[in-house]
Short mmCIF file of C-alpha atoms and ligand atoms in Angstrom, two decimals:
data_model
loop_
_atom_site.label_atom_id
_atom_site.label_comp_id
_atom_site.label_asym_id
_atom_site.label_seq_id
_atom_site.Cartn_x
_atom_site.Cartn_y
_atom_site.Cartn_z
CA MET A 1 -185.31 -55.66 88.43
CA ARG A 2 -188.67 -54.77 86.80
CA THR A 3 -192.08 -54.11 88.27
CA ASP A 4 -195.31 -52.43 87.29
CA TRP A 5 -195.60 -50.30 90.41
CA LEU A 6 -193.20 -48.87 92.96
CA ILE A 7 -195.08 -47.93 96.12
CA VAL A 8 -193.15 -45.87 98.66
CA GLY A 9 -194.32 -46.26 102.26
CA ALA A 10 -195.91 -49.39 103.75
CA GLY A 11 -198.46 -47.71 106.03
CA PHE A 12 -202.22 -48.15 105.66
CA THR A 13 -202.16 -46.14 102.41
CA GLY A 14 -199.32 -48.05 100.75
CA CYS A 15 -200.47 -51.50 101.93
CA THR A 16 -204.05 -50.93 100.76
CA LEU A 17 -202.93 -49.74 97.33
CA ALA A 18 -200.45 -52.62 97.01
CA GLU A 19 -203.13 -55.18 97.91
CA ARG A 20 -205.71 -53.72 95.50
CA ILE A 21 -203.33 -53.37 92.57
CA ALA A 22 -201.88 -56.86 93.08
CA SER A 23 -205.16 -58.70 93.64
CA GLN A 24 -207.54 -56.76 91.38
CA LEU A 25 -205.34 -55.69 88.47
CA GLY A 26 -202.93 -58.63 88.58
CA GLN A 27 -199.99 -56.23 88.38
CA ALA A 28 -196.64 -56.50 90.15
CA VAL A 29 -195.84 -54.19 93.06
CA VAL A 30 -192.63 -53.42 94.90
CA LEU A 31 -193.55 -51.90 98.26
CA VAL A 32 -190.66 -50.17 99.95
CA ASP A 33 -190.31 -48.63 103.42
CA ARG A 34 -187.32 -47.12 105.14
CA ARG A 35 -188.45 -48.56 108.47
CA SER A 36 -187.79 -52.17 109.41
CA ASN A 37 -191.51 -52.90 109.69
CA VAL A 38 -194.61 -52.63 107.54
CA GLY A 39 -197.70 -50.87 108.88
CA GLY A 40 -196.33 -47.33 109.10
CA ASN A 41 -197.48 -45.67 112.29
CA ALA A 42 -200.03 -48.39 112.99
CA TYR A 43 -197.35 -51.08 113.45
CA ASP A 44 -197.71 -53.14 116.64
CA PHE A 45 -195.81 -56.06 118.19
CA TYR A 46 -195.91 -58.38 121.21
CA ASN A 47 -193.22 -57.24 123.66
CA ASP A 48 -191.19 -59.40 126.07
CA GLU A 49 -194.09 -59.45 128.55
CA GLY A 50 -196.44 -60.63 125.80
CA VAL A 51 -198.36 -57.34 125.73
CA LEU A 52 -199.42 -56.04 122.31
CA VAL A 53 -197.68 -52.66 122.04
CA HIS A 54 -198.12 -49.90 119.45
CA GLN A 55 -194.60 -48.75 118.68
CA TYR A 56 -195.56 -45.41 117.12
CA GLY A 57 -198.30 -44.38 119.54
CA PRO A 58 -201.69 -45.78 120.50
CA HIS A 59 -203.96 -46.46 117.52
CA ILE A 60 -207.69 -46.95 118.06
CA PHE A 61 -209.76 -47.92 115.06
CA HIS A 62 -213.08 -46.15 114.43
CA THR A 63 -215.02 -45.35 111.28
CA ASN A 64 -218.41 -44.40 109.89
CA SER A 65 -217.49 -45.85 106.50
CA THR A 66 -219.06 -49.24 105.81
CA LYS A 67 -216.89 -49.50 102.72
CA VAL A 68 -213.65 -49.16 104.73
CA TRP A 69 -214.95 -51.43 107.49
CA GLU A 70 -215.89 -54.17 105.04
CA TYR A 71 -212.63 -53.85 103.15
CA LEU A 72 -210.48 -54.21 106.29
CA SER A 73 -212.68 -57.01 107.63
CA ARG A 74 -211.28 -59.22 104.85
CA PHE A 75 -207.94 -59.15 106.66
CA THR A 76 -208.86 -59.18 110.33
CA GLU A 77 -211.37 -60.28 112.90
CA TRP A 78 -212.32 -57.55 115.34
CA ARG A 79 -212.57 -57.11 119.10
CA PRO A 80 -215.29 -54.59 119.99
CA TYR A 81 -213.69 -51.70 121.87
CA SER A 82 -214.93 -48.21 122.79
CA HIS A 83 -212.10 -45.95 123.83
CA ARG A 84 -212.55 -43.75 126.90
CA VAL A 85 -210.35 -40.81 127.84
CA LEU A 86 -210.11 -38.89 131.11
CA ALA A 87 -208.36 -35.55 131.54
CA VAL A 88 -206.83 -34.35 134.79
CA VAL A 89 -208.41 -30.97 135.56
CA GLU A 90 -207.94 -29.33 138.94
CA GLY A 91 -206.92 -32.65 140.44
CA LYS A 92 -210.01 -34.50 139.17
CA LYS A 93 -210.20 -36.97 136.31
CA ILE A 94 -213.05 -35.90 134.03
CA PRO A 95 -214.35 -37.41 130.77
CA VAL A 96 -213.03 -36.01 127.48
CA PRO A 97 -214.54 -34.96 125.11
CA PHE A 98 -215.97 -32.58 127.71
CA ASN A 99 -219.65 -33.55 128.15
CA LEU A 100 -222.49 -33.22 130.64
CA ASN A 101 -220.79 -35.72 132.99
CA SER A 102 -217.60 -33.61 132.89
CA LEU A 103 -219.68 -30.54 133.66
CA ALA A 104 -221.19 -32.21 136.73
CA ALA A 105 -217.69 -33.19 137.89
CA VAL A 106 -216.17 -29.69 137.77
CA MET A 107 -219.00 -27.30 138.73
CA PRO A 108 -221.07 -27.04 141.95
CA GLU A 109 -224.26 -29.09 141.60
CA ARG A 110 -226.81 -26.26 141.16
CA TYR A 111 -224.62 -24.24 138.83
CA ALA A 112 -223.88 -27.36 136.76
CA ALA A 113 -227.65 -27.96 136.42
CA LYS A 114 -228.15 -24.34 135.29
CA LEU A 115 -225.35 -24.60 132.72
CA GLU A 116 -226.69 -27.93 131.50
CA ASN A 117 -230.11 -26.37 130.84
CA LEU A 118 -228.51 -23.46 129.03
CA LEU A 119 -226.47 -25.82 126.85
CA LEU A 120 -229.53 -27.94 126.06
CA GLU A 121 -231.58 -24.86 125.18
CA LYS A 122 -228.89 -23.38 122.97
CA PHE A 123 -227.56 -26.48 121.19
CA GLY A 124 -229.92 -29.41 121.88
CA ILE A 125 -229.16 -32.87 123.21
CA GLY A 126 -226.53 -34.77 121.24
CA ALA A 127 -224.99 -31.64 119.71
CA LYS A 128 -221.23 -31.51 119.25
CA VAL A 129 -219.83 -28.02 119.64
CA PRO A 130 -216.18 -27.29 118.78
CA ILE A 131 -214.55 -25.30 121.59
CA LEU A 132 -213.73 -22.34 119.33
CA LYS A 133 -217.44 -22.16 118.36
CA LEU A 134 -218.55 -22.43 121.98
CA ARG A 135 -216.35 -19.45 122.82
CA GLU A 136 -218.41 -17.32 120.42
CA VAL A 137 -221.50 -17.48 122.69
CA THR A 138 -222.63 -14.20 124.19
CA HIS A 139 -224.54 -15.48 127.24
CA ASP A 140 -222.40 -14.71 130.32
CA ASP A 141 -222.70 -18.12 132.00
CA LEU A 142 -222.08 -20.06 128.79
CA ARG A 143 -219.15 -17.82 127.98
CA PHE A 144 -217.75 -18.51 131.45
CA LEU A 145 -218.10 -22.25 130.83
CA ALA A 146 -216.51 -21.99 127.37
CA ASP A 147 -213.52 -20.14 128.82
CA TYR A 148 -213.26 -22.67 131.65
CA ILE A 149 -213.11 -25.59 129.18
CA TYR A 150 -210.73 -23.71 126.89
CA ASP A 151 -208.36 -22.85 129.75
CA ASN A 152 -208.45 -26.22 131.52
CA VAL A 153 -208.82 -28.78 128.75
CA PHE A 154 -207.56 -27.26 125.50
CA TYR A 155 -205.04 -24.52 126.07
CA GLY A 156 -202.18 -26.35 127.81
CA TYR A 157 -202.60 -29.57 125.83
CA THR A 158 -202.59 -27.72 122.51
CA VAL A 159 -199.54 -25.61 123.37
CA LYS A 160 -197.64 -28.79 124.32
CA GLN A 161 -198.81 -30.72 121.26
CA TRP A 162 -198.46 -28.02 118.61
CA GLU A 163 -196.39 -25.23 120.18
CA CYS A 164 -199.18 -22.79 119.40
CA ARG A 165 -202.58 -21.74 120.72
CA PRO A 166 -205.82 -23.44 119.55
CA GLU A 167 -206.92 -20.43 117.49
CA GLU A 168 -203.61 -20.43 115.57
CA LEU A 169 -204.47 -23.85 114.10
CA ASP A 170 -207.15 -24.86 111.65
CA PRO A 171 -210.38 -25.16 113.75
CA SER A 172 -210.64 -28.79 112.61
CA VAL A 173 -207.79 -29.70 115.02
CA THR A 174 -209.59 -28.90 118.29
CA GLY A 175 -212.85 -29.67 116.45
CA ARG A 176 -211.79 -33.35 116.59
CA VAL A 177 -212.72 -33.29 120.28
CA PRO A 178 -215.87 -31.15 120.42
CA VAL A 179 -217.81 -30.39 123.58
CA HIS A 180 -220.54 -33.03 123.57
CA ILE A 181 -224.01 -32.14 124.85
CA SER A 182 -224.70 -35.66 126.10
CA ARG A 183 -223.69 -38.19 128.73
CA ASP A 184 -221.92 -40.45 126.24
CA ASP A 185 -218.41 -40.84 127.64
CA ARG A 186 -216.94 -42.61 124.60
CA TYR A 187 -214.06 -40.76 122.90
CA PHE A 188 -215.47 -41.58 119.46
CA GLN A 189 -219.10 -41.91 118.42
CA ASP A 190 -218.49 -43.68 115.12
CA THR A 191 -220.69 -46.56 113.93
CA TYR A 192 -217.79 -49.01 113.91
CA GLN A 193 -215.33 -49.05 116.81
CA ALA A 194 -213.07 -52.04 117.28
CA MET A 195 -209.49 -53.26 117.43
CA PRO A 196 -208.01 -55.88 115.08
CA ARG A 197 -208.27 -59.03 117.19
CA LEU A 198 -204.70 -60.17 116.47
CA GLY A 199 -203.27 -56.68 116.05
CA TYR A 200 -202.58 -54.37 113.12
CA SER A 201 -199.39 -56.15 112.05
CA GLU A 202 -201.29 -59.39 111.45
CA LEU A 203 -203.82 -57.40 109.39
CA PHE A 204 -200.97 -56.01 107.27
CA ARG A 205 -199.37 -59.46 106.94
CA ARG A 206 -202.60 -60.84 105.47
CA GLN A 207 -203.07 -57.78 103.27
CA LEU A 208 -199.62 -58.17 101.72
CA ASP A 209 -199.71 -61.97 101.39
CA HIS A 210 -199.91 -62.01 97.60
CA PRO A 211 -197.42 -63.31 95.03
CA ASN A 212 -197.55 -60.03 93.09
CA ILE A 213 -196.28 -58.04 96.09
CA GLN A 214 -192.63 -57.79 97.03
CA VAL A 215 -191.78 -55.90 100.21
CA LEU A 216 -188.41 -54.19 100.76
CA LEU A 217 -187.77 -52.91 104.28
CA ASP A 218 -184.96 -50.75 105.74
CA THR A 219 -184.81 -49.12 102.33
CA ASP A 220 -185.20 -45.52 101.35
CA TYR A 221 -186.75 -45.61 97.89
CA ARG A 222 -184.02 -43.36 96.50
CA ARG A 223 -181.49 -46.14 97.08
CA ILE A 224 -183.22 -48.48 94.62
CA LEU A 225 -184.21 -46.01 91.91
CA SER A 226 -181.20 -46.82 89.72
CA ASP A 227 -181.73 -50.63 89.95
CA LEU A 228 -185.50 -50.80 89.64
CA LYS A 229 -187.47 -50.29 86.44
CA PHE A 230 -191.13 -49.46 87.06
CA SER A 231 -194.02 -48.09 85.06
CA ARG A 232 -195.67 -45.98 87.76
CA MET A 233 -195.07 -44.90 91.30
CA ILE A 234 -197.19 -44.13 94.36
CA PHE A 235 -195.54 -41.97 97.00
CA THR A 236 -196.95 -41.91 100.56
CA GLY A 237 -194.03 -40.16 102.34
CA PRO A 238 -193.76 -36.41 103.03
CA ILE A 239 -194.52 -34.67 99.71
CA ASN A 240 -191.89 -31.96 100.30
CA THR A 241 -189.12 -34.58 100.61
CA PHE A 242 -190.08 -36.03 97.21
CA PHE A 243 -189.36 -32.61 95.69
CA ASP A 244 -186.20 -32.03 97.79
CA ASP A 245 -187.85 -29.12 99.63
CA LEU A 246 -188.07 -27.16 96.36
CA HIS A 247 -190.64 -24.79 97.89
CA GLY A 248 -189.16 -24.91 101.37
CA PRO A 249 -189.74 -27.47 104.11
CA LEU A 250 -193.22 -28.40 105.27
CA PRO A 251 -193.29 -28.54 109.08
CA TYR A 252 -194.46 -31.58 111.03
CA ARG A 253 -194.79 -32.31 114.72
CA SER A 254 -193.08 -35.34 116.12
CA ILE A 255 -193.50 -37.27 119.37
CA ARG A 256 -191.11 -39.10 121.67
CA PHE A 257 -192.83 -42.17 123.09
CA GLU A 258 -191.72 -43.32 126.52
CA PHE A 259 -192.74 -46.86 127.44
CA SER A 260 -192.74 -48.28 130.96
CA THR A 261 -193.66 -51.66 132.40
CA LEU A 262 -195.43 -51.85 135.75
CA ASP A 263 -195.88 -54.88 137.97
CA VAL A 264 -199.59 -54.29 138.37
CA GLU A 265 -202.49 -55.72 136.44
CA GLN A 266 -204.13 -52.35 135.78
CA TYR A 267 -202.74 -48.84 136.34
CA GLN A 268 -205.34 -46.26 135.31
CA GLU A 269 -209.13 -45.94 135.13
CA ALA A 270 -209.35 -45.49 131.34
CA GLY A 271 -207.45 -46.39 128.19
CA THR A 272 -205.96 -42.90 128.04
CA VAL A 273 -205.50 -40.18 130.65
CA ASN A 274 -204.75 -36.68 129.30
CA TYR A 275 -202.69 -34.14 131.23
CA PRO A 276 -203.59 -30.77 129.71
CA ASN A 277 -202.17 -28.73 132.58
CA ASP A 278 -199.23 -30.59 134.09
CA TYR A 279 -196.01 -32.25 132.94
CA GLU A 280 -194.31 -32.17 129.55
CA PHE A 281 -196.21 -35.15 128.18
CA THR A 282 -199.76 -34.82 126.84
CA ARG A 283 -201.24 -38.23 127.60
CA VAL A 284 -200.64 -41.68 129.05
CA THR A 285 -202.16 -44.73 127.41
CA GLU A 286 -202.35 -48.18 128.97
CA GLN A 287 -201.86 -50.60 126.11
CA LYS A 288 -203.84 -53.49 127.62
CA TYR A 289 -207.10 -51.54 127.35
CA LEU A 290 -206.57 -51.52 123.59
CA SER A 291 -205.64 -55.20 123.27
CA GLY A 292 -208.06 -56.50 125.91
CA GLN A 293 -205.32 -58.75 127.33
CA THR A 294 -205.34 -59.89 130.96
CA MET A 295 -201.92 -60.53 132.49
CA PRO A 296 -200.07 -59.57 135.69
CA LYS A 297 -197.98 -56.75 134.16
CA THR A 298 -199.03 -53.65 132.28
CA ILE A 299 -197.40 -51.30 129.73
CA LEU A 300 -197.86 -47.54 129.68
CA VAL A 301 -196.87 -45.14 126.94
CA LYS A 302 -196.35 -41.42 127.55
CA GLU A 303 -196.33 -38.98 124.62
CA PHE A 304 -193.84 -36.10 124.65
CA PRO A 305 -194.51 -33.82 121.65
CA GLN A 306 -191.47 -32.31 119.93
CA ARG A 307 -190.45 -30.47 116.77
CA HIS A 308 -189.71 -32.66 113.79
CA VAL A 309 -186.17 -32.50 112.42
CA GLU A 310 -185.77 -34.25 109.05
CA GLY A 311 -183.39 -37.20 109.36
CA GLU A 312 -183.59 -37.19 113.19
CA THR A 313 -187.22 -37.61 114.20
CA GLU A 314 -190.36 -39.08 112.58
CA PRO A 315 -192.83 -36.66 110.94
CA TYR A 316 -196.06 -37.70 112.67
CA TYR A 317 -198.40 -34.72 112.39
CA PRO A 318 -198.84 -32.28 109.48
CA ILE A 319 -199.47 -28.86 111.07
CA PRO A 320 -202.78 -27.48 109.73
CA ARG A 321 -202.12 -23.74 109.49
CA PRO A 322 -202.86 -21.43 106.53
CA GLU A 323 -199.20 -20.75 105.64
CA ASN A 324 -198.46 -24.50 105.54
CA ARG A 325 -201.49 -25.18 103.37
CA GLU A 326 -200.12 -22.51 101.02
CA THR A 327 -196.72 -24.26 100.82
CA TYR A 328 -198.45 -27.61 100.37
CA SER A 329 -200.49 -26.28 97.43
CA ARG A 330 -197.19 -25.40 95.66
CA TYR A 331 -196.08 -29.01 96.05
CA LEU A 332 -199.45 -30.17 94.75
CA GLN A 333 -198.85 -28.11 91.61
CA GLU A 334 -195.46 -29.84 91.17
CA ALA A 335 -197.21 -33.20 91.61
CA GLU A 336 -199.72 -32.32 88.89
CA LYS A 337 -196.88 -31.59 86.45
CA LEU A 338 -195.91 -35.28 86.65
CA ASN A 339 -199.09 -36.19 84.73
CA GLY A 340 -199.99 -39.21 86.79
CA SER A 341 -196.63 -41.00 86.51
CA VAL A 342 -196.31 -40.51 90.28
CA LEU A 343 -199.44 -40.52 92.47
CA PHE A 344 -199.38 -38.96 95.94
CA ALA A 345 -201.63 -40.23 98.74
CA GLY A 346 -201.64 -40.60 102.52
CA ARG A 347 -201.24 -38.55 105.67
CA LEU A 348 -197.79 -37.24 104.76
CA ALA A 349 -198.18 -36.94 100.99
CA ASP A 350 -201.59 -35.20 101.22
CA TYR A 351 -200.38 -33.23 104.28
CA LYS A 352 -203.65 -33.97 106.11
CA CYS A 353 -204.14 -35.43 109.59
CA TYR A 354 -206.04 -38.50 108.34
CA ASN A 355 -207.21 -41.12 110.77
CA MET A 356 -206.52 -44.70 109.71
CA ASP A 357 -209.95 -45.16 108.13
CA GLN A 358 -209.51 -41.94 106.15
CA ALA A 359 -206.12 -43.15 104.90
CA VAL A 360 -207.73 -46.42 103.76
CA GLY A 361 -210.68 -44.55 102.23
CA ARG A 362 -208.31 -42.30 100.32
CA ALA A 363 -206.30 -45.32 99.10
CA LEU A 364 -209.47 -47.06 97.91
CA ARG A 365 -210.47 -43.95 95.95
CA VAL A 366 -207.02 -43.66 94.37
CA PHE A 367 -207.25 -47.33 93.43
CA GLU A 368 -210.62 -46.76 91.76
CA GLU A 369 -209.06 -44.01 89.65
CA VAL A 370 -206.13 -46.25 88.77
CA ALA A 371 -208.43 -49.17 87.93
CA THR A 372 -210.71 -47.02 85.79
CA GLY A 373 -207.66 -45.57 84.06
CA SER A 374 -206.20 -49.04 83.52
CA SER A 375 -209.36 -50.47 82.04
CA ALA A 376 -209.66 -47.39 79.78
CA GLU A 377 -206.02 -47.93 78.77
CA ARG A 378 -206.67 -51.66 78.18
CA ARG A 379 -209.77 -50.92 76.07
CA LEU A 380 -207.76 -48.44 74.03
CA ARG A 381 -204.93 -50.96 73.48
CA TYR A 382 -207.47 -53.65 72.51
CA ALA A 383 -209.27 -51.31 70.11
CA THR A 384 -205.96 -50.27 68.51
CA ALA A 385 -204.73 -53.89 68.24
CA SER A 386 -207.92 -55.19 66.64
CA ARG A 387 -208.08 -52.43 64.04
P1 FAD B 1 -197.84 -43.64 107.54
O1 FAD B 1 -198.39 -44.65 108.47
O2 FAD B 1 -197.10 -42.47 108.13
O3 FAD B 1 -196.86 -44.40 106.54
C1 FAD B 1 -195.96 -43.72 105.70
C2 FAD B 1 -194.75 -44.61 105.53
O4 FAD B 1 -193.87 -44.05 104.53
C3 FAD B 1 -193.91 -44.74 106.79
O5 FAD B 1 -193.84 -46.09 107.20
C4 FAD B 1 -192.53 -44.18 106.38
O6 FAD B 1 -191.46 -44.88 106.98
C5 FAD B 1 -192.56 -44.38 104.88
N1 FAD B 1 -191.64 -43.49 104.15
C6 FAD B 1 -191.59 -42.15 104.21
N2 FAD B 1 -190.60 -41.68 103.42
C7 FAD B 1 -189.99 -42.77 102.86
C8 FAD B 1 -188.90 -42.94 101.96
N3 FAD B 1 -188.19 -41.90 101.50
N4 FAD B 1 -188.57 -44.20 101.59
C9 FAD B 1 -189.25 -45.27 102.07
N5 FAD B 1 -190.29 -45.16 102.93
C10 FAD B 1 -190.66 -43.92 103.32
N6 FAD B 1 -205.53 -42.90 113.49
C11 FAD B 1 -206.66 -43.48 113.96
O7 FAD B 1 -207.56 -43.78 113.16
N7 FAD B 1 -206.82 -43.75 115.29
C12 FAD B 1 -205.87 -43.47 116.20
O8 FAD B 1 -206.03 -43.73 117.40
C13 FAD B 1 -204.66 -42.84 115.75
N8 FAD B 1 -203.69 -42.54 116.63
C14 FAD B 1 -202.55 -41.96 116.17
C15 FAD B 1 -201.53 -41.67 117.10
C16 FAD B 1 -200.37 -41.08 116.66
C17 FAD B 1 -199.29 -40.76 117.67
C18 FAD B 1 -200.18 -40.78 115.28
C19 FAD B 1 -198.91 -40.13 114.81
C20 FAD B 1 -201.17 -41.06 114.37
C21 FAD B 1 -202.36 -41.65 114.79
N9 FAD B 1 -203.38 -41.99 113.89
C22 FAD B 1 -204.53 -42.58 114.35
C23 FAD B 1 -203.24 -41.71 112.45
C24 FAD B 1 -202.66 -42.92 111.68
O9 FAD B 1 -201.37 -43.17 112.14
C25 FAD B 1 -202.65 -42.59 110.19
O10 FAD B 1 -203.95 -42.32 109.71
C26 FAD B 1 -202.10 -43.69 109.30
O11 FAD B 1 -200.96 -44.28 109.85
C27 FAD B 1 -201.74 -43.10 107.95
O12 FAD B 1 -201.19 -44.07 107.13
P2 FAD B 1 -200.25 -43.65 105.92
O13 FAD B 1 -199.93 -44.90 105.20
O14 FAD B 1 -200.85 -42.55 105.14
O15 FAD B 1 -198.95 -43.02 106.60
N1 UDP B 2 -207.08 -31.58 122.64
C1 UDP B 2 -206.90 -30.85 123.79
N2 UDP B 2 -207.11 -31.45 125.00
C2 UDP B 2 -207.50 -32.74 125.11
C3 UDP B 2 -207.67 -33.49 123.93
C4 UDP B 2 -207.44 -32.88 122.71
O1 UDP B 2 -206.52 -29.69 123.73
O2 UDP B 2 -207.68 -33.24 126.25
C5 UDP B 2 -206.85 -30.90 121.35
C6 UDP B 2 -205.35 -30.87 120.97
O3 UDP B 2 -205.11 -29.70 120.23
C7 UDP B 2 -205.25 -32.11 120.10
C8 UDP B 2 -206.57 -32.04 119.33
O4 UDP B 2 -207.51 -31.56 120.30
O5 UDP B 2 -204.12 -32.05 119.26
C9 UDP B 2 -207.04 -33.32 118.72
O6 UDP B 2 -207.08 -34.33 119.73
P1 UDP B 2 -206.95 -35.88 119.35
O7 UDP B 2 -207.12 -36.68 120.59
O8 UDP B 2 -207.84 -36.16 118.21
O9 UDP B 2 -205.43 -35.92 118.90
P2 UDP B 2 -204.62 -37.09 118.14
O10 UDP B 2 -205.19 -38.39 118.63
O11 UDP B 2 -204.82 -36.81 116.69
O12 UDP B 2 -203.22 -36.85 118.61
#
């Protein structure tokens, strides 16, 4: 079999690149995934109860990129949805990211008012302050508040999720959920926040519905290398596995998802409830909030973080720590030696905790490079032929 492109991994990165190359360059793509579904971690399906379930963990779409929004809007209609998260702290359910409403819920009224004024004076309304930054304050009351938030919202959750303390990770990790000096209870503040109306899998189906794209599932790409002739390759799996762990393994965190069906219409007060301080799981998400469905039963998913073991668990989260970035940069040097015959992109190949929109944005940028390269190549061929 012959093709122009072999793309490994049918997540958002692989599907976007396959669609662009097939539809814009008119070139043939074989898109291969070792799972039995396309969509990577964003895959969803309707279960026996008819509830739209996210098999690999709850996925909420949000972006500030008009380019990504407009691109994906070609393949889906949207249902407006603003995600809300509560965290159980000292027996109360408080909004996360921690904000002025959370403050009022956990502190006595007059002290909360004092802390609110101090926060407004120091940072201003609307500011977003990463917890590790907030802990640098010198004012006694603000320092007390920072430690309170660190101890009750971040410490236990982070140790469960990553098996290390917040300050042992790149600050960007806890910086994803900064303390918010406002009363906006939404988990994300992005310009565009919505869920694909018919689910992610329908979005992927439309994206891949092109005669130039052939999809092979349940297939590790190594199995087809001897039978498939291709000009170039895009790899979106773990970069260390491509190089057979030449520079040692790159660690990832995995998660065990536990689903349960309840005979009630609605179980919890928000889409997700976080449990920073109790239990072995980090959070519980009620899928119907995400899909907007109304039906008599409901589906919950609990997330139990665990170490990733290659061949046994799925590598969900790159672990942003300096020593891992160092190992990753060695793999990047190997990738560069391939002179563009294999391109690496995506959450696992770039070893970066991209959100979905960032994965699509990255894929669109890679495509632009490919397209510019291809038209330069075509011009060169044309110039040589007409000489
Ligand atoms: P992936 O989706 O991981 O796809 C990579 C694919 O490569 C996989 O399907 C894998 O099977 C395949 N593959 C790997 N190796 C091989 C091989 N050797 N042969 C064949 N195939 C191979 N983002 C958000 O924006 N909002 C959210 O709410 C959100 N929630 C998340 C919750 C969880 C629990 C997780 C883990 C991630 C979440 N994300 C969320 C991030 C989102 O999943 C990623 O941004 C997105 O899936 C990245 O797409 P990708 O194509 O780069 O990688
Ligand atoms: N986090 C936390 N407590 C919370 C929510 C988040 O400690 O209640 C920290 C934790 O380290 C987590 C990180 O912030 O891994 C990023 O949270 P996010 O919800 O973005 O995680 P993701 O959705 O990527 O799993």
